[in-house]
mmCIF file with all atom_site columns, C-alpha atoms in Angstrom:
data_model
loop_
_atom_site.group_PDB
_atom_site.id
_atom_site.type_symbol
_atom_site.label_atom_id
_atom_site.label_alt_id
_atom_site.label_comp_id
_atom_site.label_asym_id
_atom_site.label_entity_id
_atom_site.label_seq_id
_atom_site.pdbx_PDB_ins_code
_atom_site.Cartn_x
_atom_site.Cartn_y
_atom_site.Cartn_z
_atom_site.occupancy
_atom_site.B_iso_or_equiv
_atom_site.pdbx_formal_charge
_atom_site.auth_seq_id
_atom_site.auth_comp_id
_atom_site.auth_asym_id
_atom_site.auth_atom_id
_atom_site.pdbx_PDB_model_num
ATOM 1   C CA . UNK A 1 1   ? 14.243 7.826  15.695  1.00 84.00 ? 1169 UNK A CA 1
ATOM 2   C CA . UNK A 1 2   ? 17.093 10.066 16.308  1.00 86.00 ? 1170 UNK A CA 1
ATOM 3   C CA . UNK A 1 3   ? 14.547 12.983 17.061  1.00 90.00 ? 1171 UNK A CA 1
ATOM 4   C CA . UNK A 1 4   ? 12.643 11.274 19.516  1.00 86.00 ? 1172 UNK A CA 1
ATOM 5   C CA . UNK A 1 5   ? 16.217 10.258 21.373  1.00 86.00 ? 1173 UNK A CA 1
ATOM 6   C CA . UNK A 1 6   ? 17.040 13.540 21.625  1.00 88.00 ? 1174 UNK A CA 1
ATOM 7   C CA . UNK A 1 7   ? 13.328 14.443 22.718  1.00 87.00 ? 1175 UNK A CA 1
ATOM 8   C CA . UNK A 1 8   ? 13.411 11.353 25.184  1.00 84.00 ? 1176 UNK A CA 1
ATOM 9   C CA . UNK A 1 9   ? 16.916 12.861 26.931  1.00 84.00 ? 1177 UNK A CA 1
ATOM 10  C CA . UNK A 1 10  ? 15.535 16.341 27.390  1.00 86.00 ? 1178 UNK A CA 1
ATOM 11  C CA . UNK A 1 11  ? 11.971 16.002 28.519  1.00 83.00 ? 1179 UNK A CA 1
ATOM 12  C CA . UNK A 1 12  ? 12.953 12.424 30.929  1.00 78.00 ? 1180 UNK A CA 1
ATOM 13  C CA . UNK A 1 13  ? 15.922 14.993 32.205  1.00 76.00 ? 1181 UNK A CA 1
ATOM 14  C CA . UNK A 1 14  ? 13.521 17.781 32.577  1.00 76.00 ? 1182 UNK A CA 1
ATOM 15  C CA . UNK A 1 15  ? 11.541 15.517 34.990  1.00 67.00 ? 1183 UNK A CA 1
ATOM 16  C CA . UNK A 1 16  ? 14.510 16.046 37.588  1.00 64.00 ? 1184 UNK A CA 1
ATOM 17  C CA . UNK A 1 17  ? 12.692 17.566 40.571  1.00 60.00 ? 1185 UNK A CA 1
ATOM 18  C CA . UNK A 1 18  ? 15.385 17.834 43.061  1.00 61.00 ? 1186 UNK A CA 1
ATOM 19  C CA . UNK A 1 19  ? 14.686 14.455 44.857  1.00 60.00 ? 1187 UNK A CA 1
ATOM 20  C CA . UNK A 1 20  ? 14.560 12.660 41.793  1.00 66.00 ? 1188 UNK A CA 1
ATOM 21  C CA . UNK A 1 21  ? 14.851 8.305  42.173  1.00 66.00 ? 1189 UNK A CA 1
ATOM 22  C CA . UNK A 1 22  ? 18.393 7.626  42.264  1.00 68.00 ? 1190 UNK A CA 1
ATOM 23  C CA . UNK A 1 23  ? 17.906 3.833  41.134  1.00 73.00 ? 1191 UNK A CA 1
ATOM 24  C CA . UNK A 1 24  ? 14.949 3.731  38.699  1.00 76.00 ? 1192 UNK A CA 1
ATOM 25  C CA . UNK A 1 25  ? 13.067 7.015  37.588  1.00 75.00 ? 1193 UNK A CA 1
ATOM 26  C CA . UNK A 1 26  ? 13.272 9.024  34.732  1.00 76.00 ? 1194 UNK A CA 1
ATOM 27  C CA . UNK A 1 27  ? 16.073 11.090 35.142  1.00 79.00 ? 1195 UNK A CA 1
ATOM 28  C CA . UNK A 1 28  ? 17.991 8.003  35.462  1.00 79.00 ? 1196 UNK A CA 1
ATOM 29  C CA . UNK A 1 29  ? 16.357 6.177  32.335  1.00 82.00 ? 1197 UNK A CA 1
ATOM 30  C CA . UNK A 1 30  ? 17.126 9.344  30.035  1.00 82.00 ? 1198 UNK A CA 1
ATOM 31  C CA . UNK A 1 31  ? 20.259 9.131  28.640  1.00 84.00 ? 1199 UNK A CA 1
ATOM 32  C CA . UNK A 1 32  ? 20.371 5.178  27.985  1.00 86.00 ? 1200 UNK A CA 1
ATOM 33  C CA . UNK A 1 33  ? 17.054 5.446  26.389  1.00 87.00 ? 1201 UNK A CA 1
ATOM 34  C CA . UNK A 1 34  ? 18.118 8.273  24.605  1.00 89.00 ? 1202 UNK A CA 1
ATOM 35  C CA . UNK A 1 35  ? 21.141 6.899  23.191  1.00 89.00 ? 1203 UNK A CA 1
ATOM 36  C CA . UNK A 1 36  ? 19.751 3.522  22.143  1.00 88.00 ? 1204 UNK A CA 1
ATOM 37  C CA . UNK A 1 37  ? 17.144 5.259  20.317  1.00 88.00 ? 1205 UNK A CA 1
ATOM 38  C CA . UNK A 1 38  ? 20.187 7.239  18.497  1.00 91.00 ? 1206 UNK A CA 1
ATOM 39  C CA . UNK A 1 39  ? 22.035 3.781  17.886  1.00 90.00 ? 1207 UNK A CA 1
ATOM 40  C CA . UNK A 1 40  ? 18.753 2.961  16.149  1.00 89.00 ? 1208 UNK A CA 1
ATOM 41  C CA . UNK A 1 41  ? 18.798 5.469  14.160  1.00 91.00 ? 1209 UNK A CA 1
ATOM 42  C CA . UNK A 1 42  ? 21.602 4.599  12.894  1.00 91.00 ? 1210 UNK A CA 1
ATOM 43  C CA . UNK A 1 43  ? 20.492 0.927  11.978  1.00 87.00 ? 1211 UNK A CA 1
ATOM 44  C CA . UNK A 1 44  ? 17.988 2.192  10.609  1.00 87.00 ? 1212 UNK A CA 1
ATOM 45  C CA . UNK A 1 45  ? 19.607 4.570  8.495   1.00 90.00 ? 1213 UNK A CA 1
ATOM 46  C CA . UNK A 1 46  ? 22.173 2.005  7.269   1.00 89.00 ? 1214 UNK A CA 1
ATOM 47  C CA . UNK A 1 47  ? 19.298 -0.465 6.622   1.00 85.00 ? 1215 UNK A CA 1
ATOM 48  C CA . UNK A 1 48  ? 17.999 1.957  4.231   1.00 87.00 ? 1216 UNK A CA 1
ATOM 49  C CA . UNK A 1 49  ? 21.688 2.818  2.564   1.00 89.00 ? 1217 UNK A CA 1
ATOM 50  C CA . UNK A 1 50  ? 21.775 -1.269 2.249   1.00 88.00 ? 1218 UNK A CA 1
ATOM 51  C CA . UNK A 1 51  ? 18.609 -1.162 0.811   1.00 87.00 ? 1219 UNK A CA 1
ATOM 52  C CA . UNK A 1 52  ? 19.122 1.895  -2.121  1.00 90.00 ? 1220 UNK A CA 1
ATOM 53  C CA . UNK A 1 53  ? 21.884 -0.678 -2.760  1.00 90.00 ? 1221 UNK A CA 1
ATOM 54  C CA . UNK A 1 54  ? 20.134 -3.442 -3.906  1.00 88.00 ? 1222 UNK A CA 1
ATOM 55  C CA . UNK A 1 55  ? 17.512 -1.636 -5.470  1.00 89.00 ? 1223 UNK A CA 1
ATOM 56  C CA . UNK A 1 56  ? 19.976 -0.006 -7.144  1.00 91.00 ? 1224 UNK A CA 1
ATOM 57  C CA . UNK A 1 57  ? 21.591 -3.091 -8.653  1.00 91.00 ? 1225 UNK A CA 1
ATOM 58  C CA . UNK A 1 58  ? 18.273 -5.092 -9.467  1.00 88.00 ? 1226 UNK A CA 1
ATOM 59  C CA . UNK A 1 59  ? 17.340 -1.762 -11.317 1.00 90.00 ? 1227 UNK A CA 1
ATOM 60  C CA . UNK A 1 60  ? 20.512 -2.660 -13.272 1.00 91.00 ? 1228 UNK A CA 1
ATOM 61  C CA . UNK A 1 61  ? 19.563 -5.971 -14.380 1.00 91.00 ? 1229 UNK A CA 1
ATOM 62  C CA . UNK A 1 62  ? 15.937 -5.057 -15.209 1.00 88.00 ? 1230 UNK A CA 1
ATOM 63  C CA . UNK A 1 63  ? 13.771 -5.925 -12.172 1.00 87.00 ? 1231 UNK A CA 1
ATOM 64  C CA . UNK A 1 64  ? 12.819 -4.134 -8.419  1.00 82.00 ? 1232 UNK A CA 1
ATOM 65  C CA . UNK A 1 65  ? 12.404 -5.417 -4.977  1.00 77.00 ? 1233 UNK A CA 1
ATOM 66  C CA . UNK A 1 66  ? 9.102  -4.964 -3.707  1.00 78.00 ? 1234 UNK A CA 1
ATOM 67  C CA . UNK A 1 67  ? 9.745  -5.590 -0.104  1.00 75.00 ? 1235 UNK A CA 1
ATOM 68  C CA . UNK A 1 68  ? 13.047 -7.350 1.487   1.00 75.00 ? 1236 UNK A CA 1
ATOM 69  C CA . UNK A 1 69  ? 14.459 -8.041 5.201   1.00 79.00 ? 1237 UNK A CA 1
ATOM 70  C CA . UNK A 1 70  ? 15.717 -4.896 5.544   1.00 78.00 ? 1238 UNK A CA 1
ATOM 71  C CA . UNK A 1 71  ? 11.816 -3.291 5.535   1.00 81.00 ? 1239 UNK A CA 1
ATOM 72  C CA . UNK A 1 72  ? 11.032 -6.243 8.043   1.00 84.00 ? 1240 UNK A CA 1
ATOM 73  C CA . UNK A 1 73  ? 13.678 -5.172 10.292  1.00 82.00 ? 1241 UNK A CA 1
ATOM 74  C CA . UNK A 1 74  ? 12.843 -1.718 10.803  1.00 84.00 ? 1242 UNK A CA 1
ATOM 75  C CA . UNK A 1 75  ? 9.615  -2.496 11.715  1.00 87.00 ? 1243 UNK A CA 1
ATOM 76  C CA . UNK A 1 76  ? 10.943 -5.062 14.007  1.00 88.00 ? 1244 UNK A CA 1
ATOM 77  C CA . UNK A 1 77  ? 13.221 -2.597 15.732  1.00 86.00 ? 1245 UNK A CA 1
ATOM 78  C CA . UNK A 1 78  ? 10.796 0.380  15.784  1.00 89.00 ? 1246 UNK A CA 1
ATOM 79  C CA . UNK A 1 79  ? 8.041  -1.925 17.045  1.00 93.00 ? 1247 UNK A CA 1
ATOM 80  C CA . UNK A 1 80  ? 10.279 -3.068 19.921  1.00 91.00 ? 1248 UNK A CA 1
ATOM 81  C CA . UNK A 1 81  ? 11.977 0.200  21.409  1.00 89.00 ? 1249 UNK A CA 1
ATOM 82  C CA . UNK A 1 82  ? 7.987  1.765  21.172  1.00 89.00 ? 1250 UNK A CA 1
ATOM 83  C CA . UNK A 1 83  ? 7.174  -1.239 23.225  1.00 93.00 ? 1251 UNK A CA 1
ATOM 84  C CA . UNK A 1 84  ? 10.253 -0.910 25.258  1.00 89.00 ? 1252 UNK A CA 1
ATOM 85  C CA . UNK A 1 85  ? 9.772  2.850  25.883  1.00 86.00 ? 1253 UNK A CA 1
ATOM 86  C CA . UNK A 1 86  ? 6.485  1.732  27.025  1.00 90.00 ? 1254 UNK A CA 1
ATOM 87  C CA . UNK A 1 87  ? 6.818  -0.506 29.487  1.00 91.00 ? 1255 UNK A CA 1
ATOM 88  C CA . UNK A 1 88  ? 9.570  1.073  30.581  1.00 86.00 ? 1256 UNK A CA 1
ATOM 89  C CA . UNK A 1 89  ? 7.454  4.490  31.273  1.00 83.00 ? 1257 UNK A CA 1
ATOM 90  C CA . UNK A 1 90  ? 4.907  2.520  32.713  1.00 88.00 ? 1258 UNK A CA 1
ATOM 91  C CA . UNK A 1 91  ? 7.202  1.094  35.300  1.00 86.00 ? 1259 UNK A CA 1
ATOM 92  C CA . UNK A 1 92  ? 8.067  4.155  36.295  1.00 81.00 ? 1260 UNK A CA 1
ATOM 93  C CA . UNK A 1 93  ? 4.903  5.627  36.968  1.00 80.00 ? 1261 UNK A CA 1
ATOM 94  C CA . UNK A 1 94  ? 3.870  2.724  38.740  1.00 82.00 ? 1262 UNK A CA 1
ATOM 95  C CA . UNK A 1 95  ? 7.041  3.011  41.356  1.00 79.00 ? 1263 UNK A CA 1
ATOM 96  C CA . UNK A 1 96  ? 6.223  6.553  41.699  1.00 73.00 ? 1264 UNK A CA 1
ATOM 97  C CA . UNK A 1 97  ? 2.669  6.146  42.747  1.00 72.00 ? 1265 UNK A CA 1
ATOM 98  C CA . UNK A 1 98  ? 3.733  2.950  44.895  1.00 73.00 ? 1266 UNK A CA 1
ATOM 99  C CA . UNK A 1 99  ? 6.352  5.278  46.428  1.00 70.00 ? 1267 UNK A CA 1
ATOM 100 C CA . UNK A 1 100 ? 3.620  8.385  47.136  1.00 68.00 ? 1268 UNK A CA 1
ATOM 101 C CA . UNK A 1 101 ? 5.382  10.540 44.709  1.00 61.00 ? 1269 UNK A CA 1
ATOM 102 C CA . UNK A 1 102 ? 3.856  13.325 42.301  1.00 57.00 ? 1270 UNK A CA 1
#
């Protein structure tokens, strides 16, 4: 997730063309996608330190989790910025082919 942050703030900055949409393009929409792909990341991440946790412990007393919440929500919050990021980049083509725009 942190990867494609980092991808989404170069190549949506990249798509500055001089006369770029000051309100809603994708030079605007780069660096708060960017960073709230980074901030999932770092859920993410933690999720999974949370989760070597408690497998850690129920290896202790003899048994394993086979699934838990934490697997649940990082589907949930990939599924959600993919569908974000999205919408999102469709809305942005649309305004620039409403607007006449390459």
């Amino acid at each position: 997730m942190s990867m494609i942050g980092v991808t989404i703030a170069q190549l949506f900055r990249l798509q500055n063309s001089g006369s770029h949409d000051p309100e809603f393009g994708y030079f605007v929409l780069g660096v708060p996608l960017s960073v709230i792909f980074i901030v999932a990341s770092i859920i993410i991440t933690t999720c999974g330190g949370w989760r070597f946790y408690r497998q850690q412990n129920a290896l202790t007393r003899g048994k394993i989790h086979a699934a838990g919440y934490e697997v649940y929500i990082v589907g949930l919050v990939v599924a959600l910025l993919s569908f974000t990021l999205f919408v999102l980049t469709v809305a942005v083509m649309i305004r620039k082919d409403v607007k006449g725009e390459n």
